[in-house]
mmCIF file of C-alpha atoms in Angstrom:
data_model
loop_
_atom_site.group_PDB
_atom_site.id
_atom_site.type_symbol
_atom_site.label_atom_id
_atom_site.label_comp_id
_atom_site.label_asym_id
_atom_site.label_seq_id
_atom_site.Cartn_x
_atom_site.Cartn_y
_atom_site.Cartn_z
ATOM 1 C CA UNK V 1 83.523 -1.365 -24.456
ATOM 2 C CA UNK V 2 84.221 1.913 -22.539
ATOM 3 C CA UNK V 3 81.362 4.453 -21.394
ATOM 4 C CA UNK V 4 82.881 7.039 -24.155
ATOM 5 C CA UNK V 5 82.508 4.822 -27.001
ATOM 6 C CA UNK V 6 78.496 3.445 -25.240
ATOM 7 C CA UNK V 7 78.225 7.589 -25.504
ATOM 8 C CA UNK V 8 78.850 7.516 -29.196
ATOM 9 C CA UNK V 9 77.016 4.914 -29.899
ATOM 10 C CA UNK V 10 74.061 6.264 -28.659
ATOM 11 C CA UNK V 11 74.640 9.548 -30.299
ATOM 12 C CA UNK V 12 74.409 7.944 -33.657
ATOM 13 C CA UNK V 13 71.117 5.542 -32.843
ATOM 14 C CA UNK V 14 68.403 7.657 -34.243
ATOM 15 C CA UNK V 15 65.004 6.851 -31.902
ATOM 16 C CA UNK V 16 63.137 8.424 -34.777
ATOM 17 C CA UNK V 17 64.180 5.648 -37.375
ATOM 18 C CA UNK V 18 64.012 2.981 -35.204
ATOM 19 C CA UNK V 19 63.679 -0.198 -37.813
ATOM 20 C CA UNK V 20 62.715 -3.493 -35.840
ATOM 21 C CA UNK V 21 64.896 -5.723 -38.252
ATOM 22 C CA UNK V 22 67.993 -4.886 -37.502
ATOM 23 C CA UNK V 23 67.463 -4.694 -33.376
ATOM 24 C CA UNK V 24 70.401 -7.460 -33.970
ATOM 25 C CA UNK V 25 72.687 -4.497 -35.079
ATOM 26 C CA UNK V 26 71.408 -1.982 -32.205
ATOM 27 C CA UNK V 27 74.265 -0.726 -29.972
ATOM 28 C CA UNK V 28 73.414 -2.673 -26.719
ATOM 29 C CA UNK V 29 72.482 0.687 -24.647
ATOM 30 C CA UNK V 30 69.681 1.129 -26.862
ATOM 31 C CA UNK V 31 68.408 -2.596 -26.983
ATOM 32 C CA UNK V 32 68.581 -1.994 -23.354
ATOM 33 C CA UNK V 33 66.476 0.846 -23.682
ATOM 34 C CA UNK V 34 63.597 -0.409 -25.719
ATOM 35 C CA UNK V 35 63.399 -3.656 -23.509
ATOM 36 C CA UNK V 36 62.839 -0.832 -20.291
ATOM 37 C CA UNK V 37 60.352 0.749 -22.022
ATOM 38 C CA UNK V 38 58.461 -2.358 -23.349
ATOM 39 C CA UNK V 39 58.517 -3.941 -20.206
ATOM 40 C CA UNK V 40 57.190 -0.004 -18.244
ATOM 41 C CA UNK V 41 54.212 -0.467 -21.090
ATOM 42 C CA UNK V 42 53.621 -3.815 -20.726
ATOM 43 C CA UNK V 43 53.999 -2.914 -16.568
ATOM 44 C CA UNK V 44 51.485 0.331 -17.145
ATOM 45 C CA UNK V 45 48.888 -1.515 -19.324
ATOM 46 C CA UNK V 46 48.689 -4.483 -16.637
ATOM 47 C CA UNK V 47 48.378 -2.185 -14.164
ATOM 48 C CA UNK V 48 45.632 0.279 -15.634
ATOM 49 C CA UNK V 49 43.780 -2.790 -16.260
ATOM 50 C CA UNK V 50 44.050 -4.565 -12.691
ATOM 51 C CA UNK V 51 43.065 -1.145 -11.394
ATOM 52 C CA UNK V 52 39.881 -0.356 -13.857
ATOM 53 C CA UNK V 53 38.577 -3.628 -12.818
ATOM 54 C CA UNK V 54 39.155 -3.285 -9.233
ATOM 55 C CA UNK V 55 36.977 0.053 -9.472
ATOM 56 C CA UNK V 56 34.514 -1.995 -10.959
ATOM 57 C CA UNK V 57 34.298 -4.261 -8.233
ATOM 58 C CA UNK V 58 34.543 -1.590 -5.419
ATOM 59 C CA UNK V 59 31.473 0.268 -7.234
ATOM 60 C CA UNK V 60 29.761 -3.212 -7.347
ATOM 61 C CA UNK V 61 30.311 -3.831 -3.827
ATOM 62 C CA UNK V 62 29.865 -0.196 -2.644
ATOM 63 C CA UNK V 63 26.261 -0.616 -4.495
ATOM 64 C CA UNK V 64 25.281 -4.093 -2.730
ATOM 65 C CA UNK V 65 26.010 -2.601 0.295
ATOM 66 C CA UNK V 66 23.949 0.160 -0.203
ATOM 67 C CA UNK V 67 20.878 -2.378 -1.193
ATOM 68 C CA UNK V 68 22.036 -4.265 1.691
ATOM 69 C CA UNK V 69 21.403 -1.571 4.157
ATOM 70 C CA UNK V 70 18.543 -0.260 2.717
ATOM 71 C CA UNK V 71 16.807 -3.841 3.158
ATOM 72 C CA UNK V 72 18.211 -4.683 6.967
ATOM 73 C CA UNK V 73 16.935 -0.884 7.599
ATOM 74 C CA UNK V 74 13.450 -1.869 6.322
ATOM 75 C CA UNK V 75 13.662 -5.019 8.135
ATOM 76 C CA UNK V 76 14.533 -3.885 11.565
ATOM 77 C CA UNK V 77 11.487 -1.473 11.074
ATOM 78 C CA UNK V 78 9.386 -4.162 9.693
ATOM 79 C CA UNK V 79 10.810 -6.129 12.794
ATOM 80 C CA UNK V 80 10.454 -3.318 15.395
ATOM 81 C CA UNK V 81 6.937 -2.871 14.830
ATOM 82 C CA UNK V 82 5.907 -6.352 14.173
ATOM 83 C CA UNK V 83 3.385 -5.863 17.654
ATOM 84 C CA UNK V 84 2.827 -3.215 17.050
ATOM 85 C CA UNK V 85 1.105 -4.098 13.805
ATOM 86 C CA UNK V 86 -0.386 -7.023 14.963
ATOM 87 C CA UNK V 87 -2.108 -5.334 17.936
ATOM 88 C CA UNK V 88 -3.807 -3.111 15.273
ATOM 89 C CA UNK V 89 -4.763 -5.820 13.005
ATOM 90 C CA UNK V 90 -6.526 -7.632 16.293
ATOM 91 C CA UNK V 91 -7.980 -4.932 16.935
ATOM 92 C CA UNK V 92 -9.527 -4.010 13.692
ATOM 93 C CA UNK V 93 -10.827 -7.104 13.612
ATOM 94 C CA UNK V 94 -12.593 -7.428 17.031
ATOM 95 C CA UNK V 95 -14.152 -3.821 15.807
ATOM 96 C CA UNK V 96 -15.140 -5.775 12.938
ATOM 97 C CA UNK V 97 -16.703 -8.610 14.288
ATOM 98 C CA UNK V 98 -18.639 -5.922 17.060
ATOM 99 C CA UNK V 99 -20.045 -4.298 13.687
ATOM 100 C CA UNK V 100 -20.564 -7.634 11.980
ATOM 101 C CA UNK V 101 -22.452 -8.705 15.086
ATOM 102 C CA UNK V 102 -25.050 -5.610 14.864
ATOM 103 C CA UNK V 103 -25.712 -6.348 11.132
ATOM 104 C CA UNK V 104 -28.897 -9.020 11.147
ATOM 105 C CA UNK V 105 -28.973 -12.121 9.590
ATOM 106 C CA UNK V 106 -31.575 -12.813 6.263
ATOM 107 C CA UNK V 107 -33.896 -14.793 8.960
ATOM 108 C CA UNK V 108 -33.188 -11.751 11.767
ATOM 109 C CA UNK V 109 -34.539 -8.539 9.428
ATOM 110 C CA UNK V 110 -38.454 -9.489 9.428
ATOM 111 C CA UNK V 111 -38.488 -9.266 13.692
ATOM 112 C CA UNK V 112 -36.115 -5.842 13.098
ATOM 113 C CA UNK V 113 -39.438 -4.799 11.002
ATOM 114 C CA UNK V 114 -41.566 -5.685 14.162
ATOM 115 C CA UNK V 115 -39.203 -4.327 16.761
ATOM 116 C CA UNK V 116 -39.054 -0.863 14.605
ATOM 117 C CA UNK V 117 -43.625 -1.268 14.622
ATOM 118 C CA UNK V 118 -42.927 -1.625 18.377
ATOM 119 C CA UNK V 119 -40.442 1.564 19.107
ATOM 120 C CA UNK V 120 -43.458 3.561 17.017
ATOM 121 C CA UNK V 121 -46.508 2.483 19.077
ATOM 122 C CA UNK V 122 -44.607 2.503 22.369
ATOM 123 C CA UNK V 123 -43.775 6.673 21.208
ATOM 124 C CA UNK V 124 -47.624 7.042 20.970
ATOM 125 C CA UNK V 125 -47.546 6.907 16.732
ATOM 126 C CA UNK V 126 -50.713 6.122 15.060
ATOM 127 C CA UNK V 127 -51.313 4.422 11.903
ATOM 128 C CA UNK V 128 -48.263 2.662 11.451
ATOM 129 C CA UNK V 129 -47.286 1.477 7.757
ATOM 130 C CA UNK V 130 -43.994 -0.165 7.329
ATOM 131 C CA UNK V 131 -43.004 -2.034 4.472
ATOM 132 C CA UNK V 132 -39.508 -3.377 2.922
ATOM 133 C CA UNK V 133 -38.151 -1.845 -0.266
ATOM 134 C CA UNK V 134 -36.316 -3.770 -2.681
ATOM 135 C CA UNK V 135 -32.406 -4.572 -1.159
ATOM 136 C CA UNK V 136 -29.825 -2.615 -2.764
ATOM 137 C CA UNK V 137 -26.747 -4.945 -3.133
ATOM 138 C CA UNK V 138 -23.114 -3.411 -2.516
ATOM 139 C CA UNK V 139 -19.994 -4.911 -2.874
ATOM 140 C CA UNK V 140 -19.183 -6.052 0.668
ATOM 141 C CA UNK V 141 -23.020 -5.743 2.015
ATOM 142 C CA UNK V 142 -26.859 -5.938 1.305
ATOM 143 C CA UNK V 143 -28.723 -2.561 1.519
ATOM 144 C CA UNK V 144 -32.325 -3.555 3.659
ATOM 145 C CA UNK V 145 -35.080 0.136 3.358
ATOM 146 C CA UNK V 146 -37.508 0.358 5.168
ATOM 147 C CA UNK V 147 -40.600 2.832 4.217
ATOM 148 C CA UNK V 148 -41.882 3.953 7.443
ATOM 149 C CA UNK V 149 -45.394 6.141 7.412
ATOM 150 C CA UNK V 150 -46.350 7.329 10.983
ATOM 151 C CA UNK V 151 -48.638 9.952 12.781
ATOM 152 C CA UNK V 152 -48.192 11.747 15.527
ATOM 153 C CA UNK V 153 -46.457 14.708 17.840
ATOM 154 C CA UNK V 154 -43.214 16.313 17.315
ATOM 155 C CA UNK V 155 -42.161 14.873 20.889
ATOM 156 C CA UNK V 156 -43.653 11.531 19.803
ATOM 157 C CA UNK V 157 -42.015 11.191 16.426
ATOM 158 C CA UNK V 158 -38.432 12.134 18.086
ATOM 159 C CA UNK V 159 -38.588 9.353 20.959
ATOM 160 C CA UNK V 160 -39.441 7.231 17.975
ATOM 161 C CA UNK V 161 -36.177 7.983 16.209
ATOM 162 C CA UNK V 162 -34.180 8.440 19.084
ATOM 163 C CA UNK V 163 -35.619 4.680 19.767
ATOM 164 C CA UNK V 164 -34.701 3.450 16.809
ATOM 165 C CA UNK V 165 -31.288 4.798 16.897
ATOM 166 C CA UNK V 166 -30.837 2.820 19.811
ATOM 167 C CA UNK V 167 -31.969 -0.626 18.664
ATOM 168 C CA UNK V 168 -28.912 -3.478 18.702
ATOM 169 C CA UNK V 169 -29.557 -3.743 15.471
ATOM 170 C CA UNK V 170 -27.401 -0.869 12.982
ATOM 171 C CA UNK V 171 -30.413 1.111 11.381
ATOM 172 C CA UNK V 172 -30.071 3.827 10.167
ATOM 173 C CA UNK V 173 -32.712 6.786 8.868
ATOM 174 C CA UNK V 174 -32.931 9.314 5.548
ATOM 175 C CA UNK V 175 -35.159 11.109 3.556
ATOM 176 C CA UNK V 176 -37.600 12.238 6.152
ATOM 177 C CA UNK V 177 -40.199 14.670 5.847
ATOM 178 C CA UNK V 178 -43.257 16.108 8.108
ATOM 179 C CA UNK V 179 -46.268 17.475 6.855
ATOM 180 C CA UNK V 180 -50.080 17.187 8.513
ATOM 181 C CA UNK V 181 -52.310 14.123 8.376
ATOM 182 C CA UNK V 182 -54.926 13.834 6.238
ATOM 183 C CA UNK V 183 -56.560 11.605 8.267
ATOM 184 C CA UNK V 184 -56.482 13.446 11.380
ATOM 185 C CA UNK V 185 -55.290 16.365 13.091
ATOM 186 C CA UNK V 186 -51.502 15.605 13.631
ATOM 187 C CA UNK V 187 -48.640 15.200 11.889
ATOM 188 C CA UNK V 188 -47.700 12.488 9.574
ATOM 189 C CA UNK V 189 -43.804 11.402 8.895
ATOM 190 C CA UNK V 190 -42.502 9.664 6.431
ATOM 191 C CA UNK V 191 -38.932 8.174 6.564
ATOM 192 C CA UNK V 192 -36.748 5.800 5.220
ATOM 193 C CA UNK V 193 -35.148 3.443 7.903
ATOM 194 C CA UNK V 194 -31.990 1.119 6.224
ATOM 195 C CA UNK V 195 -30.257 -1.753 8.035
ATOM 196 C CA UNK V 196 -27.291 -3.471 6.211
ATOM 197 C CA UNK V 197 -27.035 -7.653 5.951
ATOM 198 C CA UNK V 198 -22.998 -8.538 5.429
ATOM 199 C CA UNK V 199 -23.074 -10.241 1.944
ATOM 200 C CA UNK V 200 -22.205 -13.784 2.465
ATOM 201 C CA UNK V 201 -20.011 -16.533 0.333
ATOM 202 C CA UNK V 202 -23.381 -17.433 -0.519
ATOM 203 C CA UNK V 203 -24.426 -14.605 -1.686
ATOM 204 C CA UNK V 204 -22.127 -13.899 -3.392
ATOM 205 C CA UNK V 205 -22.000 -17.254 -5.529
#
């Protein structure tokens, strides 16, 4: 067949009634044609659909690696101050166990009551009263108050707090007031003193 009649034989193939029946009686240009074009759609759709899923795996991995490196940066921090931590923790706790050590035991608070008696009279405080209060439980501790009823001088009264702040023992003081004796001709205080017992497993059963 020459290229002038393959010319008219594509002139008189109509693309726009193209019927798949007769592809048998299609000048061979044209079944040439359609097989090109199949094969470019079969070609584009293969390819569109290796490529989508590709992007789905590079966003996957992309987004691992971003977890990734958000978890070995955490780490190496983690890592880097893993002394640094720990040092702080030992410390805490041997400022713990200091304050732990001041607390008294339930058998050490009735000699605290005597040593407080003691710090009064050795200030030069008269008619000493001290007497516990009912503990006040915490979470973590046991609240001990102490009512404390002295008289004396102003001088006298602050060497007996001052002693008292002093003691091994953690004590502290509240609700003070001053006003003059009844029974003589100086002044009487009244104070609350407070020292703390660490609540124990057994306590807290």
């Amino acid at each position: 067949m020459s290229f002038q009649e393959t010319l008219e034989q594509l002139k008189e193939f109509d693309v726009n009634n193209i019927d798949f029946d007769k592809a048998g009686v299609w000048p061979w240009p044209a079944k040439v044609f359609v097989c090109l074009l199949l094969a470019c759609l079969i070609f584009a759709g293969t390819y569109y659909l290796k490529i989508s899923d590709l992007h789905m795996q590079l966003d996957s991995v992309v987004a691992q690696e971003a977890t990734l490196k958000t978890t070995f940066e955490r780490r190496s921090f983690e890592a880097a101050n893993l002394d640094a931590y720990k040092a702080q923790m030992e410390e805490m706790k041997v400022t713990f166990d200091s304050l732990l050590s001041r607390l008294p035991a339930k058998t050490e608070v009735p000699g605290l009551l005597e040593d407080v008696g003691t710090r009064a009279g050795e200030s030069g405080l008269t008619n000493i009263n001290i007497n516990f209060k009912p503990d006040v439980v915490a979470e973590y501790y046991i609240e001990v108050p102490i009512d404390i009823s002295v008289d004396g001088g102003y001088h006298d009264m602050g060497g007996f707090v001052s002693g008292v702040a002093g003691m091994p023992r953690i004590v502290t003081l509240h609700d003070f007031s001053i006003s003059s004796s009844k029974e003589s001709k100086t002044l009487n205080m009244k104070i609350v003193a407070k020292t703390y017992r660490y609540k124990s497993q057994e306590a807290t059963k």
